[in-house]
Short mmCIF file of N, CA and C in Angstrom, two decimals:
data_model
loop_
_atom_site.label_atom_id
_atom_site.label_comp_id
_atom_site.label_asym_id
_atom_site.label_seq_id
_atom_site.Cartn_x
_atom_site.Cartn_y
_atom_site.Cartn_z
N UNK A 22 126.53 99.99 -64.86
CA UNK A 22 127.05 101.29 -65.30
C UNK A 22 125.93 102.14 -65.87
N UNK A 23 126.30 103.66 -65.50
CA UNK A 23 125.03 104.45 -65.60
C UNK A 23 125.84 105.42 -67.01
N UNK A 24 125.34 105.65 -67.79
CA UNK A 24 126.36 106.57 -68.71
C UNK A 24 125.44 107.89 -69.15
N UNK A 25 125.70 109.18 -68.98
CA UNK A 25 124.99 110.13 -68.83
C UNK A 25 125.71 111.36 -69.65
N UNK A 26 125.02 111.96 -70.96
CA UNK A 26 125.04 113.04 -71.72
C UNK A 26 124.40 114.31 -71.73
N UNK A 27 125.47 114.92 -71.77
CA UNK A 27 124.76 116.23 -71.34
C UNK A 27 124.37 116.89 -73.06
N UNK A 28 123.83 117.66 -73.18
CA UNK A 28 123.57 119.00 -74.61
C UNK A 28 122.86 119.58 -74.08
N UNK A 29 123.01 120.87 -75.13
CA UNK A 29 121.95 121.92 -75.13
C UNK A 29 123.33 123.44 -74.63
N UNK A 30 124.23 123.16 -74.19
CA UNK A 30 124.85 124.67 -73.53
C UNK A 30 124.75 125.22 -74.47
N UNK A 31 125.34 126.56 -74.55
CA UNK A 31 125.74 127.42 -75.66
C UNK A 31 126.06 129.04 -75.05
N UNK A 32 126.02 130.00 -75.93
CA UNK A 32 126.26 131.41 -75.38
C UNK A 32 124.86 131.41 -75.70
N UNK A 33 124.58 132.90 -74.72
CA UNK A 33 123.50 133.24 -74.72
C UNK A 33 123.54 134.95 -73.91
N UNK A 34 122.68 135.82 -74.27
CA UNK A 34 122.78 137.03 -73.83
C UNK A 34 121.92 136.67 -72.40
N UNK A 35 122.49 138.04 -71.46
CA UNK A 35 121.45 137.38 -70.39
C UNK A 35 120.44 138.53 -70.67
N UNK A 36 119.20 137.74 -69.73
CA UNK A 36 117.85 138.11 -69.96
C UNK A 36 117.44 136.42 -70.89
N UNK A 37 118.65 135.72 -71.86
CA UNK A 37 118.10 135.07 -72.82
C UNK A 37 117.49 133.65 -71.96
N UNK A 38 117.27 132.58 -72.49
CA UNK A 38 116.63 130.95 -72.08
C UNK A 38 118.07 130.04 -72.81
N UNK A 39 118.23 129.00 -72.13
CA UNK A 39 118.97 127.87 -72.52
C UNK A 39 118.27 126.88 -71.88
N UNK A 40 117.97 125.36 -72.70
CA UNK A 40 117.12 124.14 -72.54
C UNK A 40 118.26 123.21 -72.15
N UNK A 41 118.92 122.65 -71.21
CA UNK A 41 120.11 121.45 -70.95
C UNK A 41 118.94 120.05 -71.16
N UNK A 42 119.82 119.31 -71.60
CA UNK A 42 119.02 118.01 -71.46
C UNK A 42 119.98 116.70 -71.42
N UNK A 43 119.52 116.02 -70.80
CA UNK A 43 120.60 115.03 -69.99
C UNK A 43 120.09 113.72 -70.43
N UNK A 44 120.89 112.63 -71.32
CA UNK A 44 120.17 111.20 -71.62
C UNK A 44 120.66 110.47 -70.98
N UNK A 45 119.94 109.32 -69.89
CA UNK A 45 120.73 108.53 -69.30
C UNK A 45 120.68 106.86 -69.93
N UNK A 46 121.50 106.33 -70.04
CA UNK A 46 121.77 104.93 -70.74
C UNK A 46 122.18 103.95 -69.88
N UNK A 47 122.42 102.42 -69.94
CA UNK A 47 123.02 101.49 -69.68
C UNK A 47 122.07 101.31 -68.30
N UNK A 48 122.54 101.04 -67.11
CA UNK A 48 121.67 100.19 -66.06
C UNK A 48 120.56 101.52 -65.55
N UNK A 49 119.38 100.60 -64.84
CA UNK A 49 118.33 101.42 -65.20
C UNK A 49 117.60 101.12 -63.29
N UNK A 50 117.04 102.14 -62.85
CA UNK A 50 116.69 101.71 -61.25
C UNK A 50 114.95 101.87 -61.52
N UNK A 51 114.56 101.40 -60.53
CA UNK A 51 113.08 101.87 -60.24
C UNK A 51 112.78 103.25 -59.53
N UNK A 52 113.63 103.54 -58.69
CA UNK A 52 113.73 104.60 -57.88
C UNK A 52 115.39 105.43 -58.05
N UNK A 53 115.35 106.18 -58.26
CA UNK A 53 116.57 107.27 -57.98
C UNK A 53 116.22 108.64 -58.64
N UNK A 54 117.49 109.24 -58.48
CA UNK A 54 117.10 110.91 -58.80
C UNK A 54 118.24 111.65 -59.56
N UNK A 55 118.10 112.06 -60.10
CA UNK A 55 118.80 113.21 -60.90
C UNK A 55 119.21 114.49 -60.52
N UNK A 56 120.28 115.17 -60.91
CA UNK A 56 120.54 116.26 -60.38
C UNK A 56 121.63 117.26 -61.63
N UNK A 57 121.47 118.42 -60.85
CA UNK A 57 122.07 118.94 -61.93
C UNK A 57 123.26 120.03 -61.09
N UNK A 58 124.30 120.36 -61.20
CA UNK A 58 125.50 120.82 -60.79
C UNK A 58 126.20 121.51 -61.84
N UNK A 59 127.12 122.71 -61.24
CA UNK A 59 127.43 123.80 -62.20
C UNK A 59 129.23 123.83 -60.97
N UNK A 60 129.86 124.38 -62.07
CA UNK A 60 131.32 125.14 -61.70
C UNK A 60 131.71 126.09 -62.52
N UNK A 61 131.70 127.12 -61.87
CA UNK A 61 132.24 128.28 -62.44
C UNK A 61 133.65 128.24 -62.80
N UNK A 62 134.97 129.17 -63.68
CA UNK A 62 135.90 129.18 -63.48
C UNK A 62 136.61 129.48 -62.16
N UNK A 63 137.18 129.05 -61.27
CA UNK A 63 137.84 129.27 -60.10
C UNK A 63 137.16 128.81 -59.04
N UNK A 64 135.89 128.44 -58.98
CA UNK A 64 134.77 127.96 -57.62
C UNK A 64 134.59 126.50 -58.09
N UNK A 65 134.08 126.29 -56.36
CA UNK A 65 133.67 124.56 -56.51
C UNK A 65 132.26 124.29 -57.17
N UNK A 66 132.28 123.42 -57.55
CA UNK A 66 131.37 123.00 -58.12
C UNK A 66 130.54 123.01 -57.26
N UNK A 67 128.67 123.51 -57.42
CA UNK A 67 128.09 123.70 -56.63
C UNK A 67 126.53 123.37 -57.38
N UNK A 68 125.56 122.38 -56.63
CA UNK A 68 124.32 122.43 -56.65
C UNK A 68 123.61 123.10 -57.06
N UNK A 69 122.54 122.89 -58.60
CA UNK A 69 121.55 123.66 -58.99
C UNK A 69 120.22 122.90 -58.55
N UNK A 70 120.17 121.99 -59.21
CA UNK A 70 118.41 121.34 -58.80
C UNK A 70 118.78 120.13 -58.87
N UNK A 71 117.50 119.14 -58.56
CA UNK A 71 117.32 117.68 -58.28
C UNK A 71 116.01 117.23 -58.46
N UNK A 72 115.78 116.41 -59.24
CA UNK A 72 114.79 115.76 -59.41
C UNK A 72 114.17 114.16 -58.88
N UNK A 73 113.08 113.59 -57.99
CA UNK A 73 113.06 112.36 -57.90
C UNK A 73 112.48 111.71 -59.30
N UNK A 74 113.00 110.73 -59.39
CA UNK A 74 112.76 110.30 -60.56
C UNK A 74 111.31 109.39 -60.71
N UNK A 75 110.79 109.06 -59.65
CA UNK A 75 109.64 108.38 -59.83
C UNK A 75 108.76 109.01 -59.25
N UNK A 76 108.65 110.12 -58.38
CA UNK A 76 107.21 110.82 -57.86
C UNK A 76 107.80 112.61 -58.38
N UNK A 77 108.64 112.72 -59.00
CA UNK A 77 108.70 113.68 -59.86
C UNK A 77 109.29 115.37 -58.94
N UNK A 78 109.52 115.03 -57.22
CA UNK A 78 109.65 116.24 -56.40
C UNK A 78 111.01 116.71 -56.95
N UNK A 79 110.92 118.00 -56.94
CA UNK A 79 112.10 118.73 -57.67
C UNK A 79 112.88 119.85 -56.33
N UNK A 80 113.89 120.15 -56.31
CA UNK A 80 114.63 120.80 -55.49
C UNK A 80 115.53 121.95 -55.84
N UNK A 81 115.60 122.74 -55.74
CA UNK A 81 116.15 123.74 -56.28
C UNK A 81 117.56 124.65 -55.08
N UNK A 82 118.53 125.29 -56.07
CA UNK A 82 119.43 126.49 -55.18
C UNK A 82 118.42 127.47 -54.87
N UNK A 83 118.62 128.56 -54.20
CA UNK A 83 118.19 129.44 -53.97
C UNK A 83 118.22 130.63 -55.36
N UNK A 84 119.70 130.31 -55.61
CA UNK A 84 119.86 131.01 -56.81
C UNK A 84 119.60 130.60 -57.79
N UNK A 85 118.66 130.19 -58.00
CA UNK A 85 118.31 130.16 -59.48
C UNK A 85 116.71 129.41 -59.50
N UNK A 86 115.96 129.21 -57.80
CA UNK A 86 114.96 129.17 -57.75
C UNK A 86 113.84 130.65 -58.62
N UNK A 87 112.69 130.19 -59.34
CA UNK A 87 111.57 130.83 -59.76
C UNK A 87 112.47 130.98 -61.28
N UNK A 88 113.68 130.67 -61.58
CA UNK A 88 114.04 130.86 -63.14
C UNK A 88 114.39 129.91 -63.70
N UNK A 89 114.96 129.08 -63.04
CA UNK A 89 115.45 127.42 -63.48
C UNK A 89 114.36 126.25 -63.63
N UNK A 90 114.14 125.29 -64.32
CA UNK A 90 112.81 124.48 -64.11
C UNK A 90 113.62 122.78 -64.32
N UNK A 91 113.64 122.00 -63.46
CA UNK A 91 113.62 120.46 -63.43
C UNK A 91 112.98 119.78 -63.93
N UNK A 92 112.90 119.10 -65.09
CA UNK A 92 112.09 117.70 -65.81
C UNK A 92 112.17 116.71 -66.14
N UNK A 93 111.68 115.87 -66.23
CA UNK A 93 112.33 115.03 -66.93
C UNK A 93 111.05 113.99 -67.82
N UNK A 94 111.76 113.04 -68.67
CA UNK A 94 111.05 112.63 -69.48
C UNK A 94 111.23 111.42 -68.96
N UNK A 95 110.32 110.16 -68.43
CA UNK A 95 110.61 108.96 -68.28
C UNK A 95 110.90 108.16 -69.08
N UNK A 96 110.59 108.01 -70.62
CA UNK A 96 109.98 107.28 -71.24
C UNK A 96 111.37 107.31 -72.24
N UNK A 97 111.90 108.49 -72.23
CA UNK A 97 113.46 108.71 -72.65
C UNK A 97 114.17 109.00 -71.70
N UNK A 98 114.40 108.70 -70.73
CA UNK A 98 115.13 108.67 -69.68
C UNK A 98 116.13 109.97 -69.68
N UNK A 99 115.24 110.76 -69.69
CA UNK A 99 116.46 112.11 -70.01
C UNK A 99 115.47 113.05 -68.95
N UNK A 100 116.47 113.74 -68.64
CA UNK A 100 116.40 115.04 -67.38
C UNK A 100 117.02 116.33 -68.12
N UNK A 101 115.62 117.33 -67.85
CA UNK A 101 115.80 118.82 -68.37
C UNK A 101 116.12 119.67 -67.55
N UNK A 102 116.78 120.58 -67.98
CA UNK A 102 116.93 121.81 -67.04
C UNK A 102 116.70 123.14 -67.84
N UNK A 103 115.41 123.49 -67.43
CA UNK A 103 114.98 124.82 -68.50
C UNK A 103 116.27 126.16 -67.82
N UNK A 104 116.23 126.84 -68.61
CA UNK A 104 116.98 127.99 -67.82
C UNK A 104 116.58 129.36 -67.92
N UNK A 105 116.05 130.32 -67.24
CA UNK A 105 115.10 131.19 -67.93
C UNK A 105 115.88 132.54 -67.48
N UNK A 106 115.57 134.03 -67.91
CA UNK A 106 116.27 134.87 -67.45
C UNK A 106 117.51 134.93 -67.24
N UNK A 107 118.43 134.17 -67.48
CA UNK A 107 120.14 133.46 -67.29
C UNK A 107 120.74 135.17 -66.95
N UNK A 108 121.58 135.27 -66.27
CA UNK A 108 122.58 136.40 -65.52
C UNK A 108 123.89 135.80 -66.15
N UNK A 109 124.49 136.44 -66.22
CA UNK A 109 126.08 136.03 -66.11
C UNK A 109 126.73 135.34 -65.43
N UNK A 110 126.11 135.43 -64.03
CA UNK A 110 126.76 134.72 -63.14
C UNK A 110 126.19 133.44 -63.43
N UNK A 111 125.45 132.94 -63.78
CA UNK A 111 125.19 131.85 -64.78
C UNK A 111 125.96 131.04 -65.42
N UNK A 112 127.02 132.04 -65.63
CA UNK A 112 128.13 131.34 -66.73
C UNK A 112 129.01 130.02 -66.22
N UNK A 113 128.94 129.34 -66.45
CA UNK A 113 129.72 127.64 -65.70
C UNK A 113 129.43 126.30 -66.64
N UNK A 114 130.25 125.45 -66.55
CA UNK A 114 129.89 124.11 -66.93
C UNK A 114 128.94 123.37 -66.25
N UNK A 115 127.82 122.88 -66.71
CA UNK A 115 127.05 122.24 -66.32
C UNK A 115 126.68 120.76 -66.53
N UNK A 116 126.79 119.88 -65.61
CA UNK A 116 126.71 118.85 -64.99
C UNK A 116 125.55 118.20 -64.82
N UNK A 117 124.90 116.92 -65.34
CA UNK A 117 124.07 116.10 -64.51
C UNK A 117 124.83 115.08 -63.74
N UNK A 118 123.72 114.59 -63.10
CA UNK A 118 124.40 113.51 -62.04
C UNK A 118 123.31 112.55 -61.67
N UNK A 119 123.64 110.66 -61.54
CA UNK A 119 122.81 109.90 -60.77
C UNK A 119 122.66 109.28 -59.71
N UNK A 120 121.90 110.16 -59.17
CA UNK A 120 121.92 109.51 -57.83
C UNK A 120 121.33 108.20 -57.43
N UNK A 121 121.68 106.89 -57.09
CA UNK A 121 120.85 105.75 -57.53
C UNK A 121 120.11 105.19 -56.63
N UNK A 122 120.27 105.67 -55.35
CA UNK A 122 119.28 104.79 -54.55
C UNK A 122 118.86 106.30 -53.76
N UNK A 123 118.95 107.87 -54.24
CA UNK A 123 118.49 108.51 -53.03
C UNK A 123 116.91 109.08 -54.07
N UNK A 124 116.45 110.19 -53.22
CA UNK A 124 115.53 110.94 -53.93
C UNK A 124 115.92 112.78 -54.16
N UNK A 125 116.61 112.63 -54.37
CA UNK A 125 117.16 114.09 -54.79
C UNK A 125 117.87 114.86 -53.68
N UNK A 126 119.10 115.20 -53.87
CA UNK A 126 120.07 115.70 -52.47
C UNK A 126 121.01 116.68 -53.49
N UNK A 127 121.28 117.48 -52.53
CA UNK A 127 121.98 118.39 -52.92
C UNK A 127 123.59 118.49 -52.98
N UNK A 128 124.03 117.22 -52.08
CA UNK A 128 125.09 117.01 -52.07
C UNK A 128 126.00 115.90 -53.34
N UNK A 129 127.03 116.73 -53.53
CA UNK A 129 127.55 115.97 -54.61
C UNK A 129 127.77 114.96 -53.88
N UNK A 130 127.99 114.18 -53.14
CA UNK A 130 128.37 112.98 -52.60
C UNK A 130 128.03 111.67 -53.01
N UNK A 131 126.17 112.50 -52.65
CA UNK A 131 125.08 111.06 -53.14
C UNK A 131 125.20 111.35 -54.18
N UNK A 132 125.66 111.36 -55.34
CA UNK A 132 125.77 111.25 -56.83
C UNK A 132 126.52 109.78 -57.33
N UNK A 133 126.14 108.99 -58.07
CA UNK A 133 126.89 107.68 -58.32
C UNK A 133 128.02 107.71 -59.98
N UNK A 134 127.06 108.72 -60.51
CA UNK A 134 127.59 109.05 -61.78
C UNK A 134 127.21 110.25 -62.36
N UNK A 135 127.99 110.87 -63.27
CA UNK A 135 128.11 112.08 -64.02
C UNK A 135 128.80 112.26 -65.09
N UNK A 136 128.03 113.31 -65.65
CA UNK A 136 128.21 113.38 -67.34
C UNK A 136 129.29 113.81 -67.35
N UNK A 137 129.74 114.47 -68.80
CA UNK A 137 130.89 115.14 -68.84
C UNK A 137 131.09 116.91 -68.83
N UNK A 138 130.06 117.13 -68.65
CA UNK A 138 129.42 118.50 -68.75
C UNK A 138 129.19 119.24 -69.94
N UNK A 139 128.38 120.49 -69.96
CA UNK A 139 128.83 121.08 -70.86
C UNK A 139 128.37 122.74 -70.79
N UNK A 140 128.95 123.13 -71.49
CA UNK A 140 129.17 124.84 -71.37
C UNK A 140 128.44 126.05 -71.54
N UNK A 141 127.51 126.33 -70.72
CA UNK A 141 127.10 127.50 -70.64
C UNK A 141 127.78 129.03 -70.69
N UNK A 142 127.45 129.75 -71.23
CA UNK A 142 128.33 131.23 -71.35
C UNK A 142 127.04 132.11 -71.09
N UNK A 143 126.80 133.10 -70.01
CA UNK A 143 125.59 134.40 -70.40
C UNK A 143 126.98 135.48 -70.75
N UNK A 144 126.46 136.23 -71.49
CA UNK A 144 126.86 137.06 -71.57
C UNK A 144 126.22 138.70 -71.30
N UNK A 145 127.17 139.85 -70.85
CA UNK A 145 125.98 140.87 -70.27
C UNK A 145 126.11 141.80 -71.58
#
């Protein structure tokens, strides 16, 4: 079992930054990847970025490529998601996820486990 915490949401004006950070606990791989996923009110839940967890390649939406940033910390087993310039349309619950045997995919599918999310607001 993979058990995964999300923090960091909050309101925020847009133009503003929000830092997500994701701790992962309990069974532990040599190889897998991280990811991060958002749902707006009324839309499906949909793909922000992905990280491999051992050679570090990061993947991004379109929307929110050059403002969003993927990290992670090995050593605390936690995965960042900087957020920079945030829009409104921004506004959604946000999600990590482990993917355990891939290297970063965009599809919720390959995901094995996920946090409980938590709440981003931009406001305009």
């Amino acid at each position: 079992q993979v058990q995964l915490v999300e923090s960091g949401g909050g309101l925020v004006q847009a133009g503003g930054s929000l830092r997500l950070s994701c701790a992962a606990s309990g069974r532990t791989f040599s190889s897998y990847a991280m990811g991060w996923f958002r749902q707006a009110p009324g839309k499906e839940r949909e793909f922000v970025a992905a990280i491999s967890w051992s050679v570090g390649n990061t993947y991004y939406a379109d929307s929110v490529k050059g403002r969003f940033t993927i990290s992670r910390e090995v050593a605390k087993n936690t995965v960042y998601l900087q957020m920079n310039s945030l829009k409104p349309e921004d506004t959604a619950v946000y999600y990590c996820a482990a993917d355990l045997w891939g290297l970063g995919s965009a599809y919720e599918q390959a995901y094995d486990y996920w946090g409980q999310g938590t709440q981003v607001t931009v406001s305009s």
